[in-house]
């Protein structure tokens, strides 16, 4: 019997008919009704949860279209979801105060990738991941937009586009394209398919999607276009170091275009993207100083001369030390096995945690506790020179430089650090350079692990990602005593040359996290910062007016992902008072 659990039995007759119809489209095994099995999809990677009447997993684009049609005809809210690796809860329900029932459509079974124009571009379907794309491009010596970070945990390519995700690669800017295939629900109450891929696929939605599903198009006849499939202007933009605006942030109007930045307000079927040539020869420089002005000077001097590093990553000493303990197992796993198994490991961990938390006999966050305990028995994993710098210097900068700028940067740093009292640097061996950036990746999860194993003393994590103005010299934060006293640890790290910072505050037990967040955001407003910088608003940040207007233009009836950016969850964007 299809409706065999109590929750499904309580559905209305109309909803039962809808789900039977959807099951005929995608197959019964691809419609999840059991709340216990749906939990993995209804709970965010780090934040947010809510109820849905079903999770649907189509295998083909045409199935996805037919499911969308069935949902809109039955006045159902649609939440599009890929890998569910976001940090702000943007691809799951948020609470249970919606005015219509929700169906989550998880697209991770629609994984096709097509390489175009000798792999200079790629056509990605909704379930294709950055990790899979990276492997497919490797024989062509090319890379996707991102090559570490979210790519390691199985993030989808489309998720990056829909959220204008940033990354550690300075020259590339946010994930962006003007070429996409998507479904939009219009103000006239019609579901329309819009093909802006620049590929001739047919005229009707069924023909277009069936041709894509079957690969019925000539890959050799996909021509160049004047539309952008990445942000070509960013490399010059980031070099304008005296500009009084941020280099990049999620709500930047320059990066809001149809699928790009849509945050689930469209159902995106495919995107066409640029790929990037790999750097054959690189050198990592490890810089330490106790004077943050020195790092500002390095950034200003290099960018003002259009010397743009491949990566320019910042780590504060406290973040370095916390990650050395609480990111050790992540470091060791990737160092030993590479990134290929990380998505599977994270998926298994999340499923294990969701299962064990239902039983009181198990402690909270059992997988984290076990991994943290085991990591203690492994020897020191970080290079000696890095650890020495962690003892001597408060501020750390990792510079990865390509061969064209290498001699200039070598000469510049040698002259810059003639007085060792202001700091110093060393040229990393290939192994040291790889481990330096791997440790930087481990920093991003260290606060989460710390919270998981210190539940008695930690209230929660307050995680902010902010974009400072390009001309900001005072980038080091000083919190007022009344806020600082509530922080057990403050972890600062980020993409220094883009002036994008991740700030993870581990909050002492007994404090109101939401009040603290409001207070901190007010301080950021006073500094002229933009937020979020690259994780998107999700259900954590309020969408500012331009971004809210963009969402309303894309989805005038508020059918897709209502409530994103703390906007209305109600049909036609009604307010609660109107309702």
Coordinates of C-alpha atoms in Angstrom, one line a residue:
X1 CA 0.0 0.0 0.0
X2 CA 1.4 3.4 -1.1
X3 CA 0.0 5.3 1.9
X4 CA 1.1 3.0 4.7
X5 CA 2.4 5.3 7.4
X6 CA 0.2 7.3 9.7
X7 CA 1.3 10.7 8.4
X8 CA 0.5 9.8 4.8
X9 CA -2.9 8.3 5.8
X10 CA -3.9 11.7 7.3
X11 CA -3.4 13.4 3.9
X12 CA -6.5 14.9 2.2
X13 CA -8.0 13.0 -0.7
X14 CA -6.7 15.7 -3.1
X15 CA -3.2 15.3 -1.9
X16 CA -3.4 11.5 -2.1
X17 CA -4.5 11.8 -5.7
X18 CA -1.6 14.2 -6.4
X19 CA 1.0 11.9 -4.9
X20 CA -0.4 8.9 -6.7
X21 CA -0.1 10.8 -9.9
X22 CA 3.5 11.9 -9.1
X23 CA 4.3 8.3 -8.2
X24 CA 3.2 7.3 -11.7
X25 CA 5.5 9.8 -13.2
X26 CA 8.7 9.0 -11.2
X27 CA 7.9 5.6 -9.7
X28 CA 6.7 4.8 -6.2
X29 CA 10.2 4.2 -4.8
X30 CA 11.1 7.8 -5.7
X31 CA 8.3 9.4 -3.7
X32 CA 9.2 9.5 0.0
X33 CA 6.3 9.8 2.4
X34 CA 7.7 8.4 5.7
X35 CA 8.6 11.3 8.0
X36 CA 11.6 9.4 9.3
X37 CA 13.0 9.0 5.8
X38 CA 12.1 12.5 4.8
X39 CA 14.1 14.0 7.7
X40 CA 17.3 13.8 5.8
X41 CA 15.8 16.1 3.1
X42 CA 13.7 18.3 5.5
X43 CA 16.7 19.3 7.7
X44 CA 19.3 21.7 6.5
X45 CA 23.0 20.9 6.5
X46 CA 23.7 23.3 9.3
X47 CA 20.4 25.2 9.9
X48 CA 16.6 25.0 9.3
X49 CA 13.9 22.4 9.2
X50 CA 10.2 21.9 8.6
X51 CA 7.6 19.5 7.3
X52 CA 6.7 18.5 3.8
X53 CA 4.0 16.1 2.5
X54 CA 6.5 14.3 0.3
X55 CA 10.0 14.3 -1.1
X56 CA 10.2 13.5 -4.8
X57 CA 13.3 12.3 -6.6
X58 CA 12.9 12.4 -10.4
X59 CA 15.5 10.7 -12.7
X60 CA 14.9 12.8 -15.8
X61 CA 14.3 16.4 -16.7
X62 CA 11.0 15.5 -18.3
X63 CA 9.8 13.8 -15.1
X64 CA 10.8 17.0 -13.2
X65 CA 8.7 19.1 -15.5
X66 CA 5.7 16.8 -15.1
X67 CA 6.1 16.9 -11.3
X68 CA 6.2 20.7 -11.4
X69 CA 3.0 20.8 -13.5
X70 CA 1.2 18.5 -11.1
X71 CA 2.3 20.5 -8.0
X72 CA 1.3 23.9 -9.4
X73 CA -2.1 22.6 -10.5
X74 CA -2.7 21.5 -7.0
X75 CA -1.6 24.8 -5.3
X76 CA 1.4 23.2 -3.7
X77 CA 4.6 25.0 -2.5
X78 CA 7.7 23.7 -4.3
X79 CA 11.1 23.6 -2.7
X80 CA 13.8 22.7 -5.2
X81 CA 16.7 20.9 -3.5
X82 CA 20.0 19.5 -4.8
X83 CA 22.7 18.3 -2.4
X84 CA 21.3 20.2 0.6
X85 CA 24.8 21.4 1.6
X86 CA 23.9 25.0 2.2
X87 CA 24.8 26.7 5.4
X88 CA 21.8 29.0 5.8
X89 CA 18.8 26.7 5.4
X90 CA 17.9 27.9 1.9
X91 CA 16.9 24.5 0.4
X92 CA 14.6 23.1 3.2
X93 CA 11.4 24.2 4.8
X94 CA 11.7 26.7 7.6
X95 CA 9.2 26.0 10.3
X96 CA 5.6 25.0 9.7
X97 CA 3.9 28.3 9.3
X98 CA 3.3 28.1 5.5
X99 CA -0.2 28.6 4.1
X100 CA 0.0 25.7 1.7
X101 CA 1.5 22.2 1.8
X102 CA 5.1 21.6 0.6
X103 CA 6.6 19.1 -1.8
X104 CA 10.4 19.0 -1.8
X105 CA 11.8 18.0 -5.2
X106 CA 15.3 16.6 -4.8
X107 CA 17.2 16.6 -8.1
X108 CA 20.3 14.7 -7.2
X109 CA 19.4 11.7 -9.5
X110 CA 19.6 14.0 -12.6
X111 CA 23.3 14.0 -13.0
X112 CA 24.2 14.4 -16.7
X113 CA 27.2 16.6 -17.7
X114 CA 28.1 17.5 -21.2
X115 CA 31.4 19.1 -22.2
X116 CA 31.1 21.8 -24.9
X117 CA 33.6 23.4 -27.2
X118 CA 36.5 21.2 -26.3
X119 CA 35.7 21.4 -22.6
X120 CA 35.9 25.2 -22.5
X121 CA 32.3 25.1 -21.4
X122 CA 30.0 22.6 -19.7
X123 CA 26.3 21.9 -19.7
X124 CA 25.2 20.8 -16.2
X125 CA 22.0 19.2 -15.1
X126 CA 20.5 19.8 -11.6
X127 CA 22.2 16.9 -9.8
X128 CA 25.7 17.2 -11.2
X129 CA 28.2 18.1 -8.5
X130 CA 31.3 20.2 -8.5
X131 CA 33.3 17.1 -7.5
X132 CA 32.0 15.1 -10.5
X133 CA 32.7 18.0 -12.9
X134 CA 36.2 18.4 -11.6
X135 CA 36.9 14.8 -12.3
X136 CA 35.4 15.0 -15.8
X137 CA 37.5 18.1 -16.7
X138 CA 40.8 16.7 -15.4
X139 CA 41.8 15.0 -18.7
X140 CA 41.4 18.3 -20.4
X141 CA 43.5 20.1 -17.8
X142 CA 40.7 22.4 -16.9
X143 CA 38.8 23.2 -13.7
X144 CA 35.3 24.3 -12.7
X145 CA 34.5 27.5 -10.8
X146 CA 35.4 26.0 -7.4
X147 CA 37.8 23.2 -6.7
X148 CA 37.8 22.9 -2.9
X149 CA 35.4 23.9 -0.1
X150 CA 31.8 23.2 -1.0
X151 CA 33.0 21.0 -3.9
X152 CA 34.4 18.5 -1.4
X153 CA 31.2 17.9 0.4
X154 CA 29.2 17.2 -2.7
X155 CA 27.7 20.6 -3.5
X156 CA 25.8 20.7 -6.8
X157 CA 26.9 23.0 -9.7
X158 CA 23.4 24.5 -9.9
X159 CA 23.3 25.2 -6.2
X160 CA 26.4 27.4 -6.7
X161 CA 24.8 29.3 -9.6
X162 CA 21.4 29.8 -7.8
X163 CA 23.2 31.2 -4.8
X164 CA 25.9 33.2 -6.5
X165 CA 28.4 31.2 -4.4
X166 CA 31.9 32.6 -4.1
X167 CA 35.0 30.7 -3.4
X168 CA 38.7 30.8 -2.7
X169 CA 39.8 31.5 -6.3
X170 CA 40.4 35.2 -6.5
X171 CA 40.3 35.6 -10.3
X172 CA 36.9 34.0 -10.8
X173 CA 34.4 35.9 -8.7
X174 CA 30.9 34.5 -7.9
X175 CA 29.4 31.6 -9.7
X176 CA 27.4 33.2 -12.5
X177 CA 25.8 32.5 -15.9
X178 CA 23.4 34.2 -18.3
X179 CA 22.6 30.9 -20.0
X180 CA 20.2 28.6 -18.4
X181 CA 17.1 26.5 -18.9
X182 CA 14.5 27.0 -16.2
X183 CA 10.8 26.8 -15.4
X184 CA 9.0 29.9 -14.1
X185 CA 5.5 30.3 -12.7
X186 CA 4.1 33.5 -14.1
X187 CA 1.6 36.0 -12.6
X188 CA -1.0 34.7 -15.1
X189 CA -0.8 31.3 -13.3
X190 CA 1.1 29.5 -16.1
X191 CA 4.2 27.3 -15.7
X192 CA 6.6 28.2 -18.6
X193 CA 9.8 26.7 -19.7
X194 CA 12.5 29.3 -20.7
X195 CA 15.4 28.1 -22.9
X196 CA 18.4 30.5 -22.7
X197 CA 21.0 27.8 -23.2
X198 CA 21.8 28.9 -26.7
X199 CA 21.3 25.3 -27.9
X200 CA 18.5 24.4 -30.4
X201 CA 16.5 21.7 -28.7
X202 CA 13.0 22.0 -30.0
X203 CA 9.9 24.2 -29.4
X204 CA 7.7 22.5 -26.8
X205 CA 8.8 21.8 -23.2
X206 CA 8.4 18.1 -23.8
X207 CA 10.5 18.1 -26.9
X208 CA 13.2 20.3 -25.3
X209 CA 13.5 18.2 -22.2
X210 CA 13.3 14.9 -23.9
X211 CA 16.1 15.9 -26.3
X212 CA 18.3 16.9 -23.3
X213 CA 17.5 13.7 -21.4
X214 CA 18.4 11.6 -24.5
X215 CA 21.4 13.7 -25.5
X216 CA 19.7 14.4 -28.9
X217 CA 21.7 17.5 -29.9
X218 CA 25.0 18.0 -31.7
X219 CA 27.7 18.8 -29.2
X220 CA 29.9 20.1 -32.1
X221 CA 27.2 22.6 -33.1
X222 CA 27.1 24.5 -29.8
X223 CA 28.6 27.8 -30.8
X224 CA 30.1 30.7 -28.8
X225 CA 27.8 33.4 -27.7
X226 CA 28.0 37.0 -26.5
X227 CA 26.2 36.0 -23.3
X228 CA 28.4 35.4 -20.2
X229 CA 28.8 32.0 -18.6
X230 CA 31.1 33.4 -15.9
X231 CA 31.9 36.8 -14.5
X232 CA 34.4 38.0 -17.0
X233 CA 34.7 41.4 -15.3
X234 CA 35.6 40.2 -11.8
X235 CA 39.4 40.1 -12.2
X236 CA 39.5 43.8 -13.1
X237 CA 36.8 44.6 -10.6
X238 CA 38.7 43.1 -7.6
X239 CA 41.8 45.1 -8.5
X240 CA 39.9 48.4 -7.8
X241 CA 41.3 48.4 -4.3
X242 CA 40.3 52.0 -3.6
X243 CA 36.6 51.6 -4.4
X244 CA 34.3 52.2 -1.5
X245 CA 32.1 49.1 -2.3
X246 CA 32.6 45.4 -1.7
X247 CA 34.1 43.2 -4.5
X248 CA 31.3 40.7 -4.3
X249 CA 28.3 39.8 -2.2
X250 CA 25.1 37.8 -2.8
X251 CA 22.7 40.6 -3.4
X252 CA 25.0 42.5 -5.9
X253 CA 22.7 43.5 -8.7
X254 CA 25.5 42.7 -11.2
X255 CA 25.1 39.0 -10.4
X256 CA 21.3 38.7 -10.2
X257 CA 20.2 37.4 -13.6
X258 CA 17.5 34.7 -14.1
X259 CA 18.9 31.5 -12.6
X260 CA 22.0 33.3 -11.2
X261 CA 21.1 34.3 -7.6
X262 CA 17.5 33.0 -7.9
X263 CA 17.8 31.0 -4.6
X264 CA 15.2 28.5 -5.7
X265 CA 12.6 31.0 -7.0
X266 CA 12.9 29.2 -10.3
X267 CA 13.1 25.5 -11.1
X268 CA 16.5 25.3 -12.9
X269 CA 16.9 22.4 -15.3
X270 CA 20.4 23.1 -16.8
X271 CA 23.1 25.8 -16.9
X272 CA 25.9 26.5 -19.4
X273 CA 29.1 27.5 -17.7
X274 CA 32.7 28.4 -18.5
X275 CA 35.5 26.2 -17.4
X276 CA 39.1 27.4 -16.6
X277 CA 42.6 26.3 -17.6
X278 CA 44.6 24.7 -14.8
X279 CA 47.7 26.4 -13.7
X280 CA 50.7 24.1 -14.5
X281 CA 53.2 25.8 -12.1
X282 CA 52.2 27.4 -8.8
X283 CA 54.0 28.5 -5.7
X284 CA 52.4 28.9 -2.2
X285 CA 53.8 31.6 0.1
X286 CA 53.0 31.4 3.8
X287 CA 53.0 34.8 5.5
X288 CA 52.7 35.7 9.2
X289 CA 52.5 39.0 11.0
X290 CA 51.2 40.6 14.2
X291 CA 50.4 43.8 12.3
X292 CA 47.2 43.5 10.2
X293 CA 48.2 46.7 8.3
X294 CA 51.0 44.6 6.7
X295 CA 48.5 42.3 5.1
X296 CA 46.4 45.2 3.9
X297 CA 49.5 46.7 2.3
X298 CA 50.3 43.4 0.5
X299 CA 46.8 43.2 -0.8
X300 CA 46.8 46.8 -2.0
X301 CA 50.3 46.6 -3.6
X302 CA 49.6 43.5 -5.6
X303 CA 46.0 44.2 -6.7
X304 CA 46.7 47.8 -7.6
X305 CA 49.4 46.5 -10.0
X306 CA 46.9 43.9 -11.3
X307 CA 48.9 41.0 -9.8
X308 CA 46.0 38.7 -8.9
X309 CA 46.9 35.6 -6.9
X310 CA 45.2 32.3 -7.7
X311 CA 44.2 32.3 -4.0
X312 CA 44.8 34.6 -1.1
X313 CA 43.4 33.1 2.1
X314 CA 43.4 34.5 5.6
X315 CA 43.5 32.6 8.9
X316 CA 43.5 34.1 12.3
X317 CA 45.7 32.4 14.9
X318 CA 42.7 31.4 17.0
X319 CA 41.0 29.8 14.0
X320 CA 44.3 28.0 13.1
X321 CA 44.6 26.5 16.6
X322 CA 41.0 25.5 17.0
X323 CA 41.1 23.8 13.5
X324 CA 44.4 22.0 14.4
X325 CA 42.4 20.1 17.0
X326 CA 38.8 20.1 15.8
X327 CA 39.5 19.8 12.1
X328 CA 42.2 17.2 12.4
X329 CA 40.1 14.2 11.2
X330 CA 38.9 16.1 8.2
X331 CA 42.4 17.0 7.3
X332 CA 43.7 13.5 7.8
X333 CA 40.9 11.9 5.7
X334 CA 41.4 14.2 2.7
X335 CA 45.2 14.1 3.0
X336 CA 45.1 10.3 2.9
X337 CA 42.2 9.6 0.5
X338 CA 41.6 12.8 -1.5
X339 CA 38.3 14.5 -2.0
X340 CA 36.5 11.8 -4.0
X341 CA 35.0 10.1 -0.9
X342 CA 34.2 13.2 1.0
X343 CA 30.6 13.6 -0.4
X344 CA 29.8 10.0 0.5
X345 CA 31.4 10.4 4.0
X346 CA 29.3 13.5 4.7
X347 CA 26.1 11.8 3.4
X348 CA 26.7 8.8 5.6
X349 CA 27.5 10.9 8.6
X350 CA 24.3 13.0 8.2
X351 CA 22.2 9.9 7.9
X352 CA 23.8 8.3 10.9
X353 CA 23.3 11.4 13.0
X354 CA 19.7 11.7 12.0
X355 CA 19.1 8.0 12.9
X356 CA 20.9 8.1 16.3
X357 CA 19.3 11.3 17.5
X358 CA 15.9 9.6 17.6
X359 CA 17.1 7.4 20.5
X360 CA 17.8 8.8 24.0
X361 CA 20.4 6.1 24.7
X362 CA 22.8 7.8 22.3
X363 CA 24.6 11.1 23.1
X364 CA 24.0 14.0 20.9
X365 CA 26.3 14.3 17.8
X366 CA 27.6 10.8 18.3
X367 CA 29.5 10.7 15.0
X368 CA 31.3 13.9 15.8
X369 CA 32.3 12.7 19.2
X370 CA 33.6 9.4 17.9
X371 CA 35.7 11.0 15.1
X372 CA 37.0 13.6 17.5
X373 CA 38.1 11.0 20.0
X374 CA 39.8 8.9 17.4
X375 CA 41.7 11.8 15.9
X376 CA 43.5 12.3 19.2
X377 CA 45.5 9.1 18.6
X378 CA 47.0 10.3 15.3
X379 CA 50.4 12.1 15.3
X380 CA 50.9 15.8 14.5
X381 CA 49.6 16.5 11.0
X382 CA 50.6 20.1 10.3
X383 CA 54.0 21.1 9.0
X384 CA 56.5 22.4 11.6
X385 CA 57.0 25.7 9.9
X386 CA 53.3 26.4 9.9
X387 CA 53.0 25.5 13.6
X388 CA 56.0 27.7 14.4
X389 CA 54.2 30.7 12.7
X390 CA 51.1 29.9 14.7
X391 CA 53.1 30.4 17.9
X392 CA 54.7 33.6 16.6
X393 CA 52.0 35.4 14.6
X394 CA 48.4 36.4 15.0
X395 CA 47.6 36.8 11.3
X396 CA 48.3 34.3 8.6
X397 CA 48.0 34.7 4.8
X398 CA 48.3 32.0 2.2
X399 CA 49.2 33.2 -1.3
X400 CA 49.1 30.8 -4.2
X401 CA 50.8 32.4 -7.2
X402 CA 50.8 31.3 -10.9
X403 CA 54.0 31.2 -12.9
X404 CA 53.4 34.5 -14.8
X405 CA 53.5 36.5 -11.6
X406 CA 55.9 34.3 -9.6
X407 CA 59.1 36.2 -10.0
X408 CA 57.5 39.6 -9.3
X409 CA 55.9 38.3 -6.0
X410 CA 59.1 36.6 -4.9
X411 CA 61.0 39.9 -5.3
X412 CA 58.2 41.9 -3.8
X413 CA 57.9 39.8 -0.6
X414 CA 61.7 39.7 -0.1
X415 CA 61.9 43.4 -0.2
X416 CA 58.7 43.9 1.9
X417 CA 59.9 41.8 4.8
X418 CA 63.4 43.2 5.1
X419 CA 62.5 44.1 8.7
X420 CA 61.5 40.7 10.3
X421 CA 59.9 42.4 13.3
X422 CA 56.9 43.2 11.1
X423 CA 56.5 39.6 10.1
X424 CA 58.0 37.1 7.8
X425 CA 57.2 34.5 5.1
X426 CA 58.5 31.3 3.6
X427 CA 58.1 29.6 0.3
X428 CA 56.2 26.4 0.9
X429 CA 57.3 23.0 -0.5
X430 CA 54.6 21.4 -2.6
X431 CA 53.6 19.3 0.4
X432 CA 53.5 22.3 2.8
X433 CA 51.5 24.3 0.3
X434 CA 48.9 21.5 -0.2
X435 CA 48.6 21.1 3.6
X436 CA 48.3 24.8 4.2
X437 CA 45.3 25.1 2.0
X438 CA 43.9 21.8 3.3
X439 CA 44.1 23.2 6.8
X440 CA 42.3 26.4 5.7
X441 CA 39.5 24.1 4.4
X442 CA 39.4 22.3 7.8
X443 CA 38.9 25.7 9.6
X444 CA 35.5 26.0 8.0
X445 CA 34.1 23.0 9.9
X446 CA 36.0 23.4 13.2
X447 CA 33.4 25.5 14.9
X448 CA 30.7 23.0 14.1
X449 CA 32.8 20.2 15.5
X450 CA 33.6 22.2 18.6
X451 CA 29.9 22.8 19.2
X452 CA 29.1 19.1 18.7
X453 CA 31.5 17.9 21.4
X454 CA 31.0 20.8 23.9
X455 CA 27.2 20.9 24.1
X456 CA 27.2 21.6 27.9
X457 CA 29.1 24.9 27.6
X458 CA 28.2 26.0 24.0
X459 CA 24.8 27.6 23.3
X460 CA 25.3 27.6 19.5
X461 CA 27.4 29.0 16.7
X462 CA 26.7 32.4 15.2
X463 CA 28.2 32.2 11.7
X464 CA 28.5 35.3 9.5
X465 CA 30.0 35.7 6.1
X466 CA 30.6 39.3 5.3
X467 CA 32.0 41.5 2.4
X468 CA 33.9 44.5 3.5
X469 CA 34.5 47.5 1.1
X470 CA 37.5 47.1 -1.1
X471 CA 39.1 50.2 0.4
X472 CA 38.6 49.2 4.0
X473 CA 41.8 49.3 5.9
X474 CA 40.3 48.5 9.3
X475 CA 39.3 44.9 8.5
X476 CA 40.1 43.5 12.0
X477 CA 36.9 43.4 14.1
X478 CA 36.8 44.8 17.6
X479 CA 33.6 43.8 19.4
X480 CA 32.1 45.8 22.3
X481 CA 32.7 44.2 25.7
X482 CA 29.0 43.3 26.2
X483 CA 29.1 41.2 23.0
X484 CA 32.7 39.9 23.3
X485 CA 32.0 38.5 26.8
X486 CA 29.4 36.2 25.4
X487 CA 31.8 34.7 22.8
X488 CA 33.8 31.6 24.0
X489 CA 35.8 31.7 20.8
X490 CA 35.9 33.9 17.7
X491 CA 37.1 32.2 14.5
X492 CA 38.1 34.6 11.7
X493 CA 39.1 33.4 8.2
X494 CA 38.3 34.1 4.6
X495 CA 39.1 35.2 1.1
X496 CA 41.4 38.1 1.9
X497 CA 42.0 39.5 -1.5
X498 CA 38.2 39.6 -2.2
X499 CA 37.8 41.1 1.3
X500 CA 35.3 38.4 2.1
X501 CA 35.5 37.1 5.7
X502 CA 33.9 34.2 7.5
X503 CA 33.3 34.9 11.2
X504 CA 32.3 32.0 13.4
X505 CA 31.4 32.9 17.0
X506 CA 31.1 30.1 19.5
X507 CA 28.6 31.5 21.9
X508 CA 28.6 30.7 25.7
X509 CA 25.7 28.7 27.1
X510 CA 22.7 30.7 28.2
X511 CA 22.9 33.5 25.6
X512 CA 20.2 34.4 23.1
X513 CA 21.8 33.7 19.7
X514 CA 19.2 35.7 17.7
X515 CA 19.6 38.9 19.8
X516 CA 23.4 38.6 19.4
X517 CA 23.0 38.2 15.7
X518 CA 20.9 41.4 15.5
X519 CA 23.4 43.3 17.5
X520 CA 26.3 42.1 15.3
X521 CA 24.5 42.9 12.1
X522 CA 24.0 46.4 13.3
X523 CA 27.7 46.8 13.8
X524 CA 28.3 45.5 10.3
X525 CA 25.9 48.0 8.9
X526 CA 27.8 50.8 10.7
X527 CA 31.0 49.5 9.0
X528 CA 29.4 49.6 5.5
X529 CA 29.7 45.8 5.1
X530 CA 27.4 43.7 3.0
X531 CA 26.1 40.3 4.1
X532 CA 25.9 37.5 3.4
X533 CA 28.9 37.5 1.0
X534 CA 28.6 34.0 -0.5
X535 CA 26.3 31.7 1.4
X536 CA 23.2 33.6 0.4
X537 CA 20.4 34.7 2.7
X538 CA 18.6 31.4 3.2
X539 CA 16.4 31.7 6.2
X540 CA 19.0 33.4 8.4
X541 CA 19.4 36.8 6.8
X542 CA 16.7 39.3 5.7
X543 CA 16.7 40.0 2.0
X544 CA 17.3 43.7 1.4
X545 CA 14.8 45.5 -0.9
X546 CA 16.6 45.0 -4.3
X547 CA 17.0 41.3 -3.6
X548 CA 13.4 40.9 -2.5
X549 CA 12.3 42.7 -5.6
X550 CA 14.3 40.3 -7.7
X551 CA 12.7 37.3 -6.0
X552 CA 9.2 38.8 -6.6
X553 CA 10.0 39.3 -10.3
X554 CA 11.1 35.7 -10.7
X555 CA 8.2 34.2 -8.7
X556 CA 5.2 36.7 -8.6
X557 CA 2.8 34.1 -7.1
X558 CA 5.3 33.0 -4.4
X559 CA 5.1 29.3 -5.4
X560 CA 8.9 28.4 -5.2
X561 CA 10.7 28.5 -1.9
X562 CA 8.5 31.0 -0.1
X563 CA 10.0 32.8 2.9
X564 CA 13.6 32.9 1.6
X565 CA 15.4 35.9 3.0
X566 CA 12.7 36.2 5.7
X567 CA 10.2 37.3 3.1
X568 CA 6.5 36.3 3.0
X569 CA 5.7 32.6 3.1
X570 CA 2.1 33.3 1.9
X571 CA 0.6 33.0 -1.6
X572 CA 1.0 36.0 -3.8
X573 CA 3.4 37.5 -1.3
X574 CA 0.6 38.4 1.0
X575 CA 1.4 39.8 4.5
X576 CA 0.2 38.0 7.6
X577 CA -2.2 41.0 8.3
X578 CA -3.7 40.6 4.8
X579 CA -4.0 36.9 5.3

